[in-house]
mmCIF file of C-alpha atoms in Angstrom:
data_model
loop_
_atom_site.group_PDB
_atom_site.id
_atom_site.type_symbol
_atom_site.label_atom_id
_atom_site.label_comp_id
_atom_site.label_asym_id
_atom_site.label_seq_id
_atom_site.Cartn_x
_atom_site.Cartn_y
_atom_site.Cartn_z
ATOM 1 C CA UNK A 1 0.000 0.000 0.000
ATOM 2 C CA UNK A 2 1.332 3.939 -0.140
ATOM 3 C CA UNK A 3 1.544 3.938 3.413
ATOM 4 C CA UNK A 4 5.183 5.160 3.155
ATOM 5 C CA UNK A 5 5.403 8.846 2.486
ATOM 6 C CA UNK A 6 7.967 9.675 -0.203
ATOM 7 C CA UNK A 7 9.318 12.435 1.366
ATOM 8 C CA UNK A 8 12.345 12.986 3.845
ATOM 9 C CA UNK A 9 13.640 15.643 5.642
ATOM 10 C CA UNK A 10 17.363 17.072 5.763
ATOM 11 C CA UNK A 11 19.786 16.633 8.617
ATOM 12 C CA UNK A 12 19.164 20.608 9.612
ATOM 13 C CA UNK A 13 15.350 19.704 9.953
ATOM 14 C CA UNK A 14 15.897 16.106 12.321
ATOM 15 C CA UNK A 15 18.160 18.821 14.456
ATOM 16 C CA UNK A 16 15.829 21.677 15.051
ATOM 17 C CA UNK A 17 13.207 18.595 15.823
ATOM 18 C CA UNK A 18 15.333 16.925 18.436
ATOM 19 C CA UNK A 19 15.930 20.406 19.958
ATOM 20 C CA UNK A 20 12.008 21.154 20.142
ATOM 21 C CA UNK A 21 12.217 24.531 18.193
ATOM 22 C CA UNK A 22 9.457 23.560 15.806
ATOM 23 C CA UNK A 23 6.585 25.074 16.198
ATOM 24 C CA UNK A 24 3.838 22.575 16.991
ATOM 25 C CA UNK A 25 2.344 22.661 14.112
ATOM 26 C CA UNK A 26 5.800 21.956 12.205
ATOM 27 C CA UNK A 27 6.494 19.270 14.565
ATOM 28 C CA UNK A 28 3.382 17.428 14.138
ATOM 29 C CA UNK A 29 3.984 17.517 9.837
ATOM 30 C CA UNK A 30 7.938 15.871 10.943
ATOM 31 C CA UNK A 31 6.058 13.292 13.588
ATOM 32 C CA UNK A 32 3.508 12.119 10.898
ATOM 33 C CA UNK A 33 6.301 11.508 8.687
ATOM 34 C CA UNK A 34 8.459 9.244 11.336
ATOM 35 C CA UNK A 35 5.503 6.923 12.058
ATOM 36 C CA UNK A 36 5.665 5.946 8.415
ATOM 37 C CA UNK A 37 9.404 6.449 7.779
ATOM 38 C CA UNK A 38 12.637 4.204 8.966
ATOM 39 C CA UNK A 39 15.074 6.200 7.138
ATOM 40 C CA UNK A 40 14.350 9.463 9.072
ATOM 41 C CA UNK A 41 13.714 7.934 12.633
ATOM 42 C CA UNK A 42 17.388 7.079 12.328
ATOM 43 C CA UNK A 43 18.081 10.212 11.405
ATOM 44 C CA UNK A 44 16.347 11.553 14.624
ATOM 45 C CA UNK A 45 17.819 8.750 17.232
ATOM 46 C CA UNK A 46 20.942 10.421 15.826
ATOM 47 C CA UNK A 47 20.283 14.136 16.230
ATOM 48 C CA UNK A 48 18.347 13.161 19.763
ATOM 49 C CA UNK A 49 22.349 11.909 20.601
ATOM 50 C CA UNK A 50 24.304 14.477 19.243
ATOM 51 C CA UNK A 51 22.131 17.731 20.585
ATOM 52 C CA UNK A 52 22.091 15.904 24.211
ATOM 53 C CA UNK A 53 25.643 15.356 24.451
ATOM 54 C CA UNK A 54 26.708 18.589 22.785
ATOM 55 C CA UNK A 55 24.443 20.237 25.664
ATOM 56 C CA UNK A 56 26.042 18.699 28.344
ATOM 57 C CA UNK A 57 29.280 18.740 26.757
ATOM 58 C CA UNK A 58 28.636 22.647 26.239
ATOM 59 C CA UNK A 59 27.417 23.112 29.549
ATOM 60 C CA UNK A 60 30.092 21.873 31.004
ATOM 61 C CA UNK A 61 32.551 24.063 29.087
ATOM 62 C CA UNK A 62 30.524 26.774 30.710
ATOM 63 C CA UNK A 63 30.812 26.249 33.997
ATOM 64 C CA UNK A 64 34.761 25.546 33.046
ATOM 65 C CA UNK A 65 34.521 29.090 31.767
ATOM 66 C CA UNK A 66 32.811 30.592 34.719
ATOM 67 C CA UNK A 67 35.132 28.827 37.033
ATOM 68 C CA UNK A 68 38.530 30.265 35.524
ATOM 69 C CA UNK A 69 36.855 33.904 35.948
ATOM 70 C CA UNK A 70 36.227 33.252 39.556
ATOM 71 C CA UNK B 1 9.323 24.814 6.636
ATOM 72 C CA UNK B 2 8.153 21.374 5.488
ATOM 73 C CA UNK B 3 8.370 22.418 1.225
ATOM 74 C CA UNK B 4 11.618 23.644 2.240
ATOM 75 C CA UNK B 5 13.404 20.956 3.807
ATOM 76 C CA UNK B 6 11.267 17.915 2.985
ATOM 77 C CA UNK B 7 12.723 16.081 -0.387
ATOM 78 C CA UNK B 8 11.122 14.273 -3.188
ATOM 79 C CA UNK B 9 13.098 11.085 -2.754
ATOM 80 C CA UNK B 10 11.507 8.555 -4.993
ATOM 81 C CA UNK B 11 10.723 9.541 -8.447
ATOM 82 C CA UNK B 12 9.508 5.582 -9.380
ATOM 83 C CA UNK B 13 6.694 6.121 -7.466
ATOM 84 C CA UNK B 14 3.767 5.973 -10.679
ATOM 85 C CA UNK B 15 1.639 7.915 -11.524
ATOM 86 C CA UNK B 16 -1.277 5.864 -11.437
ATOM 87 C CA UNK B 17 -0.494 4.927 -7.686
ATOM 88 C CA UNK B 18 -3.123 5.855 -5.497
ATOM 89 C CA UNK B 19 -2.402 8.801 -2.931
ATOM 90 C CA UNK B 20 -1.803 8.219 0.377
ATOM 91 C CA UNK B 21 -4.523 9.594 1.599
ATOM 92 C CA UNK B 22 -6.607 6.900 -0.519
ATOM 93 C CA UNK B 23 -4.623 4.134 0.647
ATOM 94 C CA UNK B 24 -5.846 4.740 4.184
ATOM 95 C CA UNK B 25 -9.869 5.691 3.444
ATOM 96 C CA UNK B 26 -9.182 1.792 2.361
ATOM 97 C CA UNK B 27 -7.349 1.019 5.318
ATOM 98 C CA UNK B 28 -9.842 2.361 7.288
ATOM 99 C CA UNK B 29 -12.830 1.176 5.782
ATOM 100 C CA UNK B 30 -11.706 -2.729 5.583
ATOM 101 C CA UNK B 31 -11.162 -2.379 10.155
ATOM 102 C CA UNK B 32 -14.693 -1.266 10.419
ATOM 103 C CA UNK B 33 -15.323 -4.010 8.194
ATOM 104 C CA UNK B 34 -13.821 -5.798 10.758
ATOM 105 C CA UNK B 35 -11.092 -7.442 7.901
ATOM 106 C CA UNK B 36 -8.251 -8.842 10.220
ATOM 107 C CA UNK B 37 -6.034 -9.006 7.701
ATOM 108 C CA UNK B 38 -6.010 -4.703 7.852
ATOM 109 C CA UNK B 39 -5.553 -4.858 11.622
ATOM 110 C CA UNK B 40 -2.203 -6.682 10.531
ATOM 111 C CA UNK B 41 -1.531 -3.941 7.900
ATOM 112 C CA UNK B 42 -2.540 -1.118 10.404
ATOM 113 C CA UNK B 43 -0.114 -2.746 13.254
ATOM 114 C CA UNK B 44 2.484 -3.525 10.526
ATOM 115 C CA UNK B 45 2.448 0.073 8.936
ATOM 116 C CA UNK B 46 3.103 2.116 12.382
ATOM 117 C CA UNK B 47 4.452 -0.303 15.101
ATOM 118 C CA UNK B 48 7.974 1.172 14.610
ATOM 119 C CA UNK B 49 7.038 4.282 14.123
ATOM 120 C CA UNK B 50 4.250 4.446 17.318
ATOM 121 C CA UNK B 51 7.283 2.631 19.125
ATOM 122 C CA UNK B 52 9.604 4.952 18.427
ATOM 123 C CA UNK B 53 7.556 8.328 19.424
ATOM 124 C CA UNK B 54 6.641 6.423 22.579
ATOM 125 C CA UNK B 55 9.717 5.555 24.026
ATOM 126 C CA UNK B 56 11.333 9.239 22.391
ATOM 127 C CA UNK B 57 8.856 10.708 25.214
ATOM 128 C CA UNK B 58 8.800 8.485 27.760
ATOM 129 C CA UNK B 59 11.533 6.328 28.036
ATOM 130 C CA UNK B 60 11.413 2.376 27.302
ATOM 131 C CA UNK B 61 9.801 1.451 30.478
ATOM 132 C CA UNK B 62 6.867 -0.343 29.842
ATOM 133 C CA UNK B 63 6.442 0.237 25.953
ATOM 134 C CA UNK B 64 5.317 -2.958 24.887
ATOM 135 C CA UNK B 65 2.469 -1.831 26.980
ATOM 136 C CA UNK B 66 2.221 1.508 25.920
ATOM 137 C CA UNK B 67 2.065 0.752 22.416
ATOM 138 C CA UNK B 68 -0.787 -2.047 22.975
ATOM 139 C CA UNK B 69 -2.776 0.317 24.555
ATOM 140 C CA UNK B 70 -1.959 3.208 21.760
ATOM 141 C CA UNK B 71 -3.403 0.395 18.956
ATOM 142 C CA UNK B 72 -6.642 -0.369 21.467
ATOM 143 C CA UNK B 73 -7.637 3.121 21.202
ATOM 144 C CA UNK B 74 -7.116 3.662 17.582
ATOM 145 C CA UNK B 75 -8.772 0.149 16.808
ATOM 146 C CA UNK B 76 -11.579 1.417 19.113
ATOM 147 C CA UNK B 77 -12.481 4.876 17.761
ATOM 148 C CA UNK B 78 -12.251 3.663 14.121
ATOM 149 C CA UNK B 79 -14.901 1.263 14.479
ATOM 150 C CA UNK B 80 -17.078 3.771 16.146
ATOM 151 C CA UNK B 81 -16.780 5.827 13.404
ATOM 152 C CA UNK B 82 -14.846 8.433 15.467
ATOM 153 C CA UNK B 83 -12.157 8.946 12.232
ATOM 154 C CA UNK B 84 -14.256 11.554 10.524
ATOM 155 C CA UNK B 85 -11.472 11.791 8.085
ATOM 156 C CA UNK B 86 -10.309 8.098 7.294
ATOM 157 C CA UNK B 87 -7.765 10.042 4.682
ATOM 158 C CA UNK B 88 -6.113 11.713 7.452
ATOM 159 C CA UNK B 89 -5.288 7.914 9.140
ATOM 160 C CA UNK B 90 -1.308 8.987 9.572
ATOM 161 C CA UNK B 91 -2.653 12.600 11.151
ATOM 162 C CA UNK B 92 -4.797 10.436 14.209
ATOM 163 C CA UNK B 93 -2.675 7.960 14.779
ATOM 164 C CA UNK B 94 -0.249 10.916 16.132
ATOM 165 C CA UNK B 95 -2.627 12.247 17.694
ATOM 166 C CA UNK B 96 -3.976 9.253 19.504
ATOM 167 C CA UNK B 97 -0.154 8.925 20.591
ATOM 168 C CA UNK B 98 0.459 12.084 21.230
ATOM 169 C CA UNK B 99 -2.858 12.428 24.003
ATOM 170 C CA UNK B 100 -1.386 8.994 25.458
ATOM 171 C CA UNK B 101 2.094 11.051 26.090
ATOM 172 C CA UNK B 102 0.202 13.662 27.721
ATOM 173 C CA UNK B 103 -1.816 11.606 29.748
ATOM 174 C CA UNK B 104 1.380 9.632 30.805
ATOM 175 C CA UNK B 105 3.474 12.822 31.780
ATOM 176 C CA UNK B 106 0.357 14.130 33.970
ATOM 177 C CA UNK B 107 0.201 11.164 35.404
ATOM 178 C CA UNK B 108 3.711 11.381 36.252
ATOM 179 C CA UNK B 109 3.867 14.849 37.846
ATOM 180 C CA UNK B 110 0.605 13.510 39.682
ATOM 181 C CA UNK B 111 3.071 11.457 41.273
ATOM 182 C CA UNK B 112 5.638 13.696 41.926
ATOM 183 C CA UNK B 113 3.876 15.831 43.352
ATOM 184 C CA UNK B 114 2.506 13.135 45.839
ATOM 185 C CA UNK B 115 5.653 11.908 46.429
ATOM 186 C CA UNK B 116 6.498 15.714 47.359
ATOM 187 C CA UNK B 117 3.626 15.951 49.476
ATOM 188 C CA UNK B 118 3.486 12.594 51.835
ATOM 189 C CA UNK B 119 0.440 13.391 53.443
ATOM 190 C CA UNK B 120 -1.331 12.319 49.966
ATOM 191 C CA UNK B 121 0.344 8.970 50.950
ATOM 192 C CA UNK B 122 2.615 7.919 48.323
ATOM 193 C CA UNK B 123 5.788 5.534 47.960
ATOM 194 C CA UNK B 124 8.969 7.325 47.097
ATOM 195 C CA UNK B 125 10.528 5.897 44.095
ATOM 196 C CA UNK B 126 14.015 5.959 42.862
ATOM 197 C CA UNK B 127 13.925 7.528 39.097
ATOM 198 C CA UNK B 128 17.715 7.542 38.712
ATOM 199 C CA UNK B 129 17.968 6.515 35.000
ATOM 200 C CA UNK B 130 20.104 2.930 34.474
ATOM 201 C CA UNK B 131 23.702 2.644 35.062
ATOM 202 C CA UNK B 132 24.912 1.245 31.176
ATOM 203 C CA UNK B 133 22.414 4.395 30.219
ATOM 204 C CA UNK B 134 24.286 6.756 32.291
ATOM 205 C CA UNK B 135 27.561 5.059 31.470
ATOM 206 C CA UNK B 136 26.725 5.505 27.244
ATOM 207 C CA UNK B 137 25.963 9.075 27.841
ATOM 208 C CA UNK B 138 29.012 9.709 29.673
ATOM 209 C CA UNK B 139 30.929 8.311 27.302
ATOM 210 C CA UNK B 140 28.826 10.459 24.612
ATOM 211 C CA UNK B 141 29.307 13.738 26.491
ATOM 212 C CA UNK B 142 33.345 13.179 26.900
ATOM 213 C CA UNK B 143 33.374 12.943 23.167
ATOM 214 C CA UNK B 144 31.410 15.869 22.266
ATOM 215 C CA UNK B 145 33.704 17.781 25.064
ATOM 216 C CA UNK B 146 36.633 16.999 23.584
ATOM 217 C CA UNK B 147 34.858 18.084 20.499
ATOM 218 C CA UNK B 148 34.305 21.435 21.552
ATOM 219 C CA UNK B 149 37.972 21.567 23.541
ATOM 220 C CA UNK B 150 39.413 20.741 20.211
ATOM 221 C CA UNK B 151 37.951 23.724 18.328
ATOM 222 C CA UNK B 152 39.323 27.513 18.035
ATOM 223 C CA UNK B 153 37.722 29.858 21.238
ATOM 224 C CA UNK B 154 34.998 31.741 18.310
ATOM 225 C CA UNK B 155 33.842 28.412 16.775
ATOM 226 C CA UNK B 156 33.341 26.858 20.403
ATOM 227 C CA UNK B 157 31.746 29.616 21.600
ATOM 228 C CA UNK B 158 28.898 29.326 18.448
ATOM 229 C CA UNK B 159 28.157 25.967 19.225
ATOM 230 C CA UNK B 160 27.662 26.939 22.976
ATOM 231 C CA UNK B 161 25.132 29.587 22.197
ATOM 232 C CA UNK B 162 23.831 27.721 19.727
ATOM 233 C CA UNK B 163 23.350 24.000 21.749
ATOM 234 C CA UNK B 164 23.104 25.487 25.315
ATOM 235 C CA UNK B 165 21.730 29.015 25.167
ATOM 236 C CA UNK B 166 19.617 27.986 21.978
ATOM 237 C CA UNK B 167 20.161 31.230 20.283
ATOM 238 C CA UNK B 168 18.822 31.248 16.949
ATOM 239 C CA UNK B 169 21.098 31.028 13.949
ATOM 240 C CA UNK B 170 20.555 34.447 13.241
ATOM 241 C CA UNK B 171 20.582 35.757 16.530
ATOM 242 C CA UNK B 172 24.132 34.209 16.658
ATOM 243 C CA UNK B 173 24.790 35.275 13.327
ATOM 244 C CA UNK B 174 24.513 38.879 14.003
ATOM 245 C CA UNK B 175 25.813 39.153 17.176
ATOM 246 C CA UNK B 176 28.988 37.056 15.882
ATOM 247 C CA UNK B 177 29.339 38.768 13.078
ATOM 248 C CA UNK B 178 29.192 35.156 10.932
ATOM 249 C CA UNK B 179 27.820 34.741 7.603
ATOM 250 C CA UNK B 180 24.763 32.283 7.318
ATOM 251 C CA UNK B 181 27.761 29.751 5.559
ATOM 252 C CA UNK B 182 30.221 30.328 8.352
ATOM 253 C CA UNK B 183 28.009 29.433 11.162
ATOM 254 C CA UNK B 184 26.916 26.171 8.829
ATOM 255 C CA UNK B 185 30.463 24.852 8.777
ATOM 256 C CA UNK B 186 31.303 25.290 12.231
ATOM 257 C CA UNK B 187 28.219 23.223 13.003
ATOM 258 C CA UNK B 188 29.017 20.849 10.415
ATOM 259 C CA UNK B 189 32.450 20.400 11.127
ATOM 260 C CA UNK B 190 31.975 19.925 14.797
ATOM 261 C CA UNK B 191 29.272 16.930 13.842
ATOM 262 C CA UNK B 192 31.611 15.121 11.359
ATOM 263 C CA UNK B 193 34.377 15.647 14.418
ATOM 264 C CA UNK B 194 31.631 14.159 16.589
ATOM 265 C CA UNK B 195 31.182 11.266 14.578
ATOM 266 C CA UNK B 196 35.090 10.397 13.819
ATOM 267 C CA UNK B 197 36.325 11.032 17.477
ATOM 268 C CA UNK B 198 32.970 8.265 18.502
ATOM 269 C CA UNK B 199 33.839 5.727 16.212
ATOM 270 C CA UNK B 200 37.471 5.897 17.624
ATOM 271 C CA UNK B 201 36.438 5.174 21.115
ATOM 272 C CA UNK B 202 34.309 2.813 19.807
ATOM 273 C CA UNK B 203 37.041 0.827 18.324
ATOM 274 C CA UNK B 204 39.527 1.387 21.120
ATOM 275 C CA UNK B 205 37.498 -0.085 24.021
ATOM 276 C CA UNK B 206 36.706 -3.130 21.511
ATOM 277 C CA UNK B 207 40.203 -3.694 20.642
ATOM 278 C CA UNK B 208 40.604 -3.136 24.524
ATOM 279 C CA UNK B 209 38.249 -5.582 25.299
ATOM 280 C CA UNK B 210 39.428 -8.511 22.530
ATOM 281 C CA UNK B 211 42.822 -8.324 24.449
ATOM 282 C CA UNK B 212 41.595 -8.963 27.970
#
């Protein structure tokens, strides 16, 4: 059947998703897509890795920051 | 957004194919025929997919669970009739999921907020997430430090506004002074560091392993 949608979205897209600054209304177009697409939820498991360890990574840089103006 | 970034990726699709939307007005009318055979197709179709939002939100604790329940109400309501638009199948189904993640996470800060409170009479529970998950996310954070240590002060400091103080591209942009390519490669570059310095680590503690 045509269940799978022929349409993927870029690397910049699966980013901004795993870092919630779609609006909800963009977010729910990019969530329809994932039930239906394999390709793209991989693409997200990856982004949902990177962004969270870049955060943590990044906030720890921070506090390295603050610590050496103390 | 979506025209923007979403890309035609297979041009053998035919012409005389029917549409999506089609597809699942069939879907849709062969469960309230009550066809098994389309409850198969249905599960088949967005298992993964429902799986995979699921336990994105909420963790993998009870998900087989979750997901069961998330295919007992959209079973349900289609047979009632409740899918006014059967074309629309893909649009319900997330939203069928996404009221079961809401439901879930008020249930949750029900909780917490009983366990805050003991009067209401509660158990305390122990949410610490699992030691090999903590362990892989170390191990993911040390990389993506030594991603950031590794870059020049300017190009560190747009990934830090950028992943921690989630200042828009063009926010950073401007108050940079970056072009719109500039601040692409330094996020690029960064990622494909990311990826490299992972894999190394990777292979490392296997070859580490393989000679204990």
């Amino acid at each position: 059947m045509a269940a799978e949608s022929d349409c993927h979205f870029d690397e910049e897209a699966s980013e901004r998703y795993s870092m919630g600054t779609f609006s909800d209304e963009e977010a729910e177009q990019i969530e329809d897509h994932l039930l239906v697409c394999e390709a793209c939820r991989r693409r997200v498991a990856e982004s949902d890795t990177y962004v969270a360890a870049m955060r943590r990574a990044a906030a720890r840089v921070r506090r390295g920051t603050a610590r050496r103006m103390d | 957004m979506m025209n923007a970034q979403l890309s035609d990726s297979d041009s053998s699709v035919q012409a005389d194919a029917p549409s999506a939307g089609q597809s699942w007005s069939r879907l849709v009318k062969r469960i309230q025929s009550g066809d098994a055979s389309a409850m198969e197709e249905m599960y088949g179709v967005f298992t993964t997919g429902i799986r995979f939002y699921l336990c994105r939100q909420l963790g993998p604790q009870d998900l087989d669970d979750r997901v069961h329940e998330a295919f007992v109400a959209i079973t349900q309501s289609i047979r009632k009739g409740e899918l006014r638009e059967p074309e629309r199948l893909m649009g319900y189904v997330r939203t069928v999921v996404r009221r079961q993640v809401a439901a879930q996470i008020e249930a949750v800060v029900e909780q917490r907020r009983r366990q805050i409170d003991p009067s209401l009479g509660a158990v305390v529970c122990d949410h610490q997430p699992n030691p090999e998950r903590q362990a892989i996310e170390r191990e993911q954070t040390a990389v993506a430090y030594r991603v950031l240590q590794s870059l020049p002060r300017r190009d560190r400091e747009v990934l830090v506004r950028f992943y921690l103080k989630e200042q828009s591209p063009a926010e950073i942009c401007r108050e940079m002074d970056l072009s719109a390519t500039q601040f692409r490669l330094t996020k690029s570059r960064a990622k494909v560091r990311f990826g490299k310095l992972g894999r190394a680590r990777l292979e490392r503690h296997r070859g580490f392993r393989l000679r204990d």
